[in-house]
Each structure stands twice: as C-alpha cells, then as structure tokens.
Tab-separated table of C-alpha atoms in Angstrom:
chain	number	residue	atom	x	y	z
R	28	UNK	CA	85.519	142.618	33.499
R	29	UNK	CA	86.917	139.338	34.559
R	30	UNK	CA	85.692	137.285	37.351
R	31	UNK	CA	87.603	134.576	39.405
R	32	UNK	CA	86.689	130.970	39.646
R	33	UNK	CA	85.566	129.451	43.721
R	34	UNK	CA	88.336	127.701	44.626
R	35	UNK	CA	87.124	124.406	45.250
R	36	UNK	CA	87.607	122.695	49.124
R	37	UNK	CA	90.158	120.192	49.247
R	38	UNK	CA	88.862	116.928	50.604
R	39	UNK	CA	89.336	116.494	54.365
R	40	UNK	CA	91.545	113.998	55.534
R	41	UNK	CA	89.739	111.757	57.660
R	42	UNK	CA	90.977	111.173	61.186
R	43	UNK	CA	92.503	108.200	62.187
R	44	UNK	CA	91.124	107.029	65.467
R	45	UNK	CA	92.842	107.284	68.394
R	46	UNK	CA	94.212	104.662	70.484
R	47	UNK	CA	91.550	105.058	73.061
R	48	UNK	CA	88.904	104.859	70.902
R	49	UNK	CA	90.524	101.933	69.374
R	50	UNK	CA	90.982	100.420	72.541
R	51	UNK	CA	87.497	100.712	73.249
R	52	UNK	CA	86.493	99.707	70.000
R	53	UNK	CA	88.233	96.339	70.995
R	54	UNK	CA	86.832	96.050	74.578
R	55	UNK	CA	82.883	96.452	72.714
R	56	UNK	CA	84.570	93.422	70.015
R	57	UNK	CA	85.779	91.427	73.464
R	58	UNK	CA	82.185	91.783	75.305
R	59	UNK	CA	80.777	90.841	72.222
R	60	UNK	CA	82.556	87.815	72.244
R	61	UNK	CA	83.973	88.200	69.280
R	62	UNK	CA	87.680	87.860	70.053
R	63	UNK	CA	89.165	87.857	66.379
R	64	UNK	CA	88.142	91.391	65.972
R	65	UNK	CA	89.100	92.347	69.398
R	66	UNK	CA	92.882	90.447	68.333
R	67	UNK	CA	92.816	92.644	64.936
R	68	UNK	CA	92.236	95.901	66.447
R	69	UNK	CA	94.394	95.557	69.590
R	70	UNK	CA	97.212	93.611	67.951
R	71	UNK	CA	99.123	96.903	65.969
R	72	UNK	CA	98.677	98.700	69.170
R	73	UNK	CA	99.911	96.390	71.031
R	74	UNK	CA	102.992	95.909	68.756
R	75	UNK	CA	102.982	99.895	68.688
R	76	UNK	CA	103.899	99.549	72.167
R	77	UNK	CA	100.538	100.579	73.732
R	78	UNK	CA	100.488	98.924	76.929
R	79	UNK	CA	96.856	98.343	77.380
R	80	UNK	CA	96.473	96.930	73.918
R	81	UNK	CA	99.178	94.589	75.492
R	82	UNK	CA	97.451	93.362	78.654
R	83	UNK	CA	94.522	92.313	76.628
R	84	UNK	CA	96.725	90.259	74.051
R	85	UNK	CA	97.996	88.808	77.256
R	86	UNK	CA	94.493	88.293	78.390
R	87	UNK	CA	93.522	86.673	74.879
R	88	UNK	CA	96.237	84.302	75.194
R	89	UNK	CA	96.139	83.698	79.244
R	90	UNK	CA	92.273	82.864	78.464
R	91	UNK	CA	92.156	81.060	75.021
R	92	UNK	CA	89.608	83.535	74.024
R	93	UNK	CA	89.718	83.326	70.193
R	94	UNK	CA	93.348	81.889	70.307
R	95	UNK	CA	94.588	78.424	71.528
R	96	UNK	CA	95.811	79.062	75.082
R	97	UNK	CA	99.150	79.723	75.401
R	98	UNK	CA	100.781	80.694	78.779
R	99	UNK	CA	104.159	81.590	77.461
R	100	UNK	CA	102.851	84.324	74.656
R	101	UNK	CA	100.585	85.496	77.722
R	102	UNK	CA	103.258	86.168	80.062
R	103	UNK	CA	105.629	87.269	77.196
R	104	UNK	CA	102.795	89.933	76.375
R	105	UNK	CA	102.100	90.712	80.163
R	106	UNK	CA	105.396	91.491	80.702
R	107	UNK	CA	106.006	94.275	77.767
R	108	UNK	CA	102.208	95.827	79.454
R	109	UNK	CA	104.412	95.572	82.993
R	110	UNK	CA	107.197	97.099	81.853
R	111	UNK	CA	105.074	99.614	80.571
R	112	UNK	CA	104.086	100.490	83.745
R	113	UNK	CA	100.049	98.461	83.552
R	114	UNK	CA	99.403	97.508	87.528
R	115	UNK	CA	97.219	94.979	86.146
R	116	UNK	CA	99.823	93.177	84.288
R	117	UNK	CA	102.388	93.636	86.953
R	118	UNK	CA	100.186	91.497	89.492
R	119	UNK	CA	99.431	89.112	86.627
R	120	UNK	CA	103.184	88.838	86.062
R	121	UNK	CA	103.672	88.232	89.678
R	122	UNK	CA	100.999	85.655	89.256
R	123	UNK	CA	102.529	83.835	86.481
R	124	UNK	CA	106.132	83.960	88.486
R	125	UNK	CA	104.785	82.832	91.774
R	126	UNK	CA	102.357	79.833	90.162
R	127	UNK	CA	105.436	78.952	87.159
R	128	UNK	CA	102.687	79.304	84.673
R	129	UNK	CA	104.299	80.272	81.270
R	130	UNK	CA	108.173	80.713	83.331
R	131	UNK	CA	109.648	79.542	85.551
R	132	UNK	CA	108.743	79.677	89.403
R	133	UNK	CA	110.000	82.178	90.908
R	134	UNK	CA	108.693	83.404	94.235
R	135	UNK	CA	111.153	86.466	94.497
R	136	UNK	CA	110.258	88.201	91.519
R	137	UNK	CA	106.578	87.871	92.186
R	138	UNK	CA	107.093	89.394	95.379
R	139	UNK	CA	109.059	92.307	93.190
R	140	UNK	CA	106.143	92.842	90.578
R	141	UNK	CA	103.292	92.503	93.458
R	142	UNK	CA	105.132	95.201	95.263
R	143	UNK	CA	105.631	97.199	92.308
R	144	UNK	CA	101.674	97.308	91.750
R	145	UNK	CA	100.997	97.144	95.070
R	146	UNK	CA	102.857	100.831	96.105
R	147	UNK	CA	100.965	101.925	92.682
R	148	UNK	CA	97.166	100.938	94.864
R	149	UNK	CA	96.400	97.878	92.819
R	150	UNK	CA	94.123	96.064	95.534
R	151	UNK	CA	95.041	92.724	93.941
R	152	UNK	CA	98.037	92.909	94.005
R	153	UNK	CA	98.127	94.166	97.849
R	154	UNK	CA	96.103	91.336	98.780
R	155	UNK	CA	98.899	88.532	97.028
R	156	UNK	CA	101.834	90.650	97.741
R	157	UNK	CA	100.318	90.428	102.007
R	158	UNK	CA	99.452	86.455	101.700
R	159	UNK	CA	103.056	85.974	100.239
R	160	UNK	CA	104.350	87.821	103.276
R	161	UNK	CA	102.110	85.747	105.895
R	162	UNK	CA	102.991	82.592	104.505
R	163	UNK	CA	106.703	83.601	104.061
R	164	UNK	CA	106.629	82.878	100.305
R	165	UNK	CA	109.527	84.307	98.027
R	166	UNK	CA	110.459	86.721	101.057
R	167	UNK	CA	110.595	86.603	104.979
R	168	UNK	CA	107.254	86.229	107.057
R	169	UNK	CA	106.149	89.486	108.153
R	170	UNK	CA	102.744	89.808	109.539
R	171	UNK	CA	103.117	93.268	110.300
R	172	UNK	CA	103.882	94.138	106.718
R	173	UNK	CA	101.271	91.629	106.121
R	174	UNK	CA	98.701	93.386	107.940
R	175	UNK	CA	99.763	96.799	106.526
R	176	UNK	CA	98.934	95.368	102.925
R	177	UNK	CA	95.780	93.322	103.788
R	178	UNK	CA	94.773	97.290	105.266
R	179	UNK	CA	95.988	99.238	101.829
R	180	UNK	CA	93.939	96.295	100.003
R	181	UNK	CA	90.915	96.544	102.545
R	182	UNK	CA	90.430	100.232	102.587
R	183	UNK	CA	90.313	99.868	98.253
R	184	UNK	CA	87.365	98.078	99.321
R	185	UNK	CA	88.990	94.314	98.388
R	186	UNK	CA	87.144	92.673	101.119
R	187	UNK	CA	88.943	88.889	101.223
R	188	UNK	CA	91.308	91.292	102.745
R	189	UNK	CA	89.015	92.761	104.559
R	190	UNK	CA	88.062	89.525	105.885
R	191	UNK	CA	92.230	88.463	106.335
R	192	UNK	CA	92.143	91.890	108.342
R	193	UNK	CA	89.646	91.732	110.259
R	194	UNK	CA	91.078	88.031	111.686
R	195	UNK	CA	94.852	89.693	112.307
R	196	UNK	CA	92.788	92.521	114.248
R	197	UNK	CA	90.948	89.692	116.179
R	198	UNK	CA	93.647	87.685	116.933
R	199	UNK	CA	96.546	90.108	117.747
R	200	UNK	CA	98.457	88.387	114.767
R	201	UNK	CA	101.007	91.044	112.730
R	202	UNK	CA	98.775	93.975	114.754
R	203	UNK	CA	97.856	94.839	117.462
R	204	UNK	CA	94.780	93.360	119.204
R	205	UNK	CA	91.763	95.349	118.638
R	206	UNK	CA	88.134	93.983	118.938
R	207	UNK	CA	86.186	97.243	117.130
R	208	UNK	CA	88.771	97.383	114.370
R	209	UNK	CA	88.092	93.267	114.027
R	210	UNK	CA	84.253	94.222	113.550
R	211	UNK	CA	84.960	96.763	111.622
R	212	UNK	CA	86.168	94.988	108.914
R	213	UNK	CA	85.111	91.285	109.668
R	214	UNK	CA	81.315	93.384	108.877
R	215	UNK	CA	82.234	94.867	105.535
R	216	UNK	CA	83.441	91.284	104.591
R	217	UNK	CA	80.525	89.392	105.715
R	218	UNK	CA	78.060	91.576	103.979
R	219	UNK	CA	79.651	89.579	100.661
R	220	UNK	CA	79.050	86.561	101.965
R	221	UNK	CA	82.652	85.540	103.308
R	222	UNK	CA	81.316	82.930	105.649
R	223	UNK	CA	84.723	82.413	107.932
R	224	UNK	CA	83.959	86.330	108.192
R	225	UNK	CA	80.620	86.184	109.376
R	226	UNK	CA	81.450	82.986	111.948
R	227	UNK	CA	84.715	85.125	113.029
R	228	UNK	CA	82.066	88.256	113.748
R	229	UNK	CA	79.513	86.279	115.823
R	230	UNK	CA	82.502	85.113	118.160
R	231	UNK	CA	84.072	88.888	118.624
R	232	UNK	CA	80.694	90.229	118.770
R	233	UNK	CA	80.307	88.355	122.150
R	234	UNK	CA	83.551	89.641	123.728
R	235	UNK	CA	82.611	93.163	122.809
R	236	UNK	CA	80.755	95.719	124.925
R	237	UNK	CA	77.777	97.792	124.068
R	238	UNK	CA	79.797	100.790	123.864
R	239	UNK	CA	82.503	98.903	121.407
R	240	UNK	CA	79.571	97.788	119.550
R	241	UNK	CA	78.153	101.378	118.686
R	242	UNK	CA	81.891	102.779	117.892
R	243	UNK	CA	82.288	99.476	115.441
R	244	UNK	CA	78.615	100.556	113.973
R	245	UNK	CA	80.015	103.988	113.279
R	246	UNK	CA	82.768	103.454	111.511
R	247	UNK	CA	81.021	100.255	109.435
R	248	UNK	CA	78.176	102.933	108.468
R	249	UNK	CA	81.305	104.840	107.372
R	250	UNK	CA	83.492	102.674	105.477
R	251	UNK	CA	80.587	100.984	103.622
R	252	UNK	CA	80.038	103.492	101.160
R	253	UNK	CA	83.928	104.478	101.047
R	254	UNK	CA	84.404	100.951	99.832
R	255	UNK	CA	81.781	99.534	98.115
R	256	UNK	CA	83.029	100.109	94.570
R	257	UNK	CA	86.407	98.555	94.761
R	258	UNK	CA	85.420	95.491	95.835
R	259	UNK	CA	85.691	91.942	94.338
R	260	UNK	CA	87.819	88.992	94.969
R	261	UNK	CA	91.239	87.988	94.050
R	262	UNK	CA	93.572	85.112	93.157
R	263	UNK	CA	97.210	84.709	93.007
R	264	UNK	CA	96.332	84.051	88.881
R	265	UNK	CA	96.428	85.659	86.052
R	266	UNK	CA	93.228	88.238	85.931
R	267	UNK	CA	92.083	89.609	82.189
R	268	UNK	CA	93.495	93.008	81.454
C-alpha cells in the first residue's frame, strides 16, 4: 500500500502595489515633508506615464520641495499631466503660459488650457479663465462670458468669484442688474472675510427692500451649505498638484 506525498504550496507572489496606493504612499512621504521619498516613489510613475504622479513632479519642481526650483522641468512635467487630461495641471499650465514662468508668455494658450479645465469644472481655472476675459487678456473682453465663468466658479463654492460675482450683479457689468443675486453672493464671500465683499454688501443692502432682503436670506441659507466645501482662493500661479 503506497501513499502519496502533500504537495507542498508554492510561494505566493507578492503583489505589487498599485499606482493608487503608490500615489498615496507618496502624498503621506510629501505631508511628511519628506520630499526625496515622495520624488522616489512618484518618479517611475510619473515616467510610466501616470498623470498624477506627473503633477506632483511638477509640483516638486514648481515648489523646490526637495529639488532646486526649476520652472522649466515644472512646466515640462505639468504639461505631460495636461496632456493627460489632469485639470489641475491644465490651469497650472495656463498659469505658467499667461505669467512666462518656465516658457514663454503666451496669453492665448493660457486662455486655451484655462478653458480646457474650466469646461472640465475646475473652479480655478474658471475663476483665471473669467479675469482673463474681463481684463481682455490673451482673448477679447467679454464680461458676459466673464460673468458666466465667475458663476460656474462661484456655484463650486470658489468664493473670490463669488465676491467678482456678486460686484458684476451689483453693478449691471457683463449681467444683468440684480440687487438679491448681488447679496446673494457678495454674503457667501464675506463670510471668508473678503473685505471689498463685505463693504460692497453694506452699500446694496441699503438699496434693497425688506422683501428683497428675505428672498436674498433664502437663497444664502441655501447656497451656504451647497458651497462650503469647494471653497478656497485662487491665483493665476502655479498651484501644487
């Protein structure tokens, strides 16, 4: 009577991690402040065409975190994340192209790569794509389309747009004059501390009556949670990834 021999298990293969846990595994490196690690572990992805990985070697670079500062690798990197389809390097491309930090100025093609991450509901890039279009900047002045993009951006809960909105709606500038709409959103940016928002709200306040005023309440009450989240300021700069 024979008997067999237990095959023994074969040794597992251990899983390589995946790209989102390595890109998180970077992002706990970067908070930590230690950038060479977060450089080692997003570099091959970012060379693996990953382009996340990519924004934050453009962030390394645009920031001198760990590295010397260098605005042309930043905007070199920034662009292969934008081309990639990252909203956050498109407006930091259209940054770099409308300041001529690490290329040359170029105010059309920062209007192109704002718009580009602007129709994708970037907030930032709303907001720069609108005060290139009310200054007339790289395109023709259009504070209609202006207004329509300092809205997009508001409604994200960006509020220096709110606070750009709520002037247009005050003024009749780009849109059409409309004193609860100018509370509306001259409130929401106030309540951040935007002080040409709060001076703009005491004067409209005055012209409005009581019945304006409770509509204006209303919708402030409603909007305030809607966009609370989003909100933060911007710069036509280059923001980290």
């Amino acid at each position: 009577m024979s008997t067999k021999k237990a095959k023994e298990p074969r040794p597992r293969k251990k899983k390589s991690p995946s790209a989102k846990a390595l890109l998180e595994s970077g992002r706990a490196a970067y908070m930590a402040a230690d950038f060479t690690k977060a450089m080692a572990i997003w570099l091959p992805l970012a060379e693996a065409g990953n382009a996340e990985a990519q924004a934050w070697i453009g962030s390394l670079y645009a920031n001198g975190d760990g590295v010397d500062v260098d605005d042309k690798a930043a905007f070199a990197w920034y662009l292969k994340s934008a081309e990639g389809g990252n909203v956050q390097a498109q407006n930091n491309i259209g940054a770099m192209y409308a300041m001529g930090n690490g290329v040359a100025e170029n105010p059309q093609a920062a209007v192109d790569w704002f718009e580009r991450a602007a129709e994708a509901g970037d907030a930032h890039s709303q907001f720069n794509l609108a005060v290139l279009l009310s200054e007339g900047k790289g395109v023709a002045m259009d504070l209609a389309k202006a207004a329509k993009w300092y809205r997009a951006a508001s409604e994200n809960g960006h509020y220096p747009s709110q606070a750009r909105l709520g002037h247009m709606y005050s003024t009749g500038h780009g849109i059409e004059k409309d004193r609860v709409q100018a509370y509306l959103w001259l409130s929401l940016a106030a309540q951040h501390g935007i002080g040409t928002a709060l001076k703009a709200l005491e004067a409209i306040s005055n012209q409005m009556s009581s019945e304006e005023k409770a509509e204006a309440l209303g919708l402030f009450d409603a909007w305030r949670g809607k966009t609370a989240e989003n909100a933060g300021p911007s710069r036509i700069e280059p923001l980290p990834g």
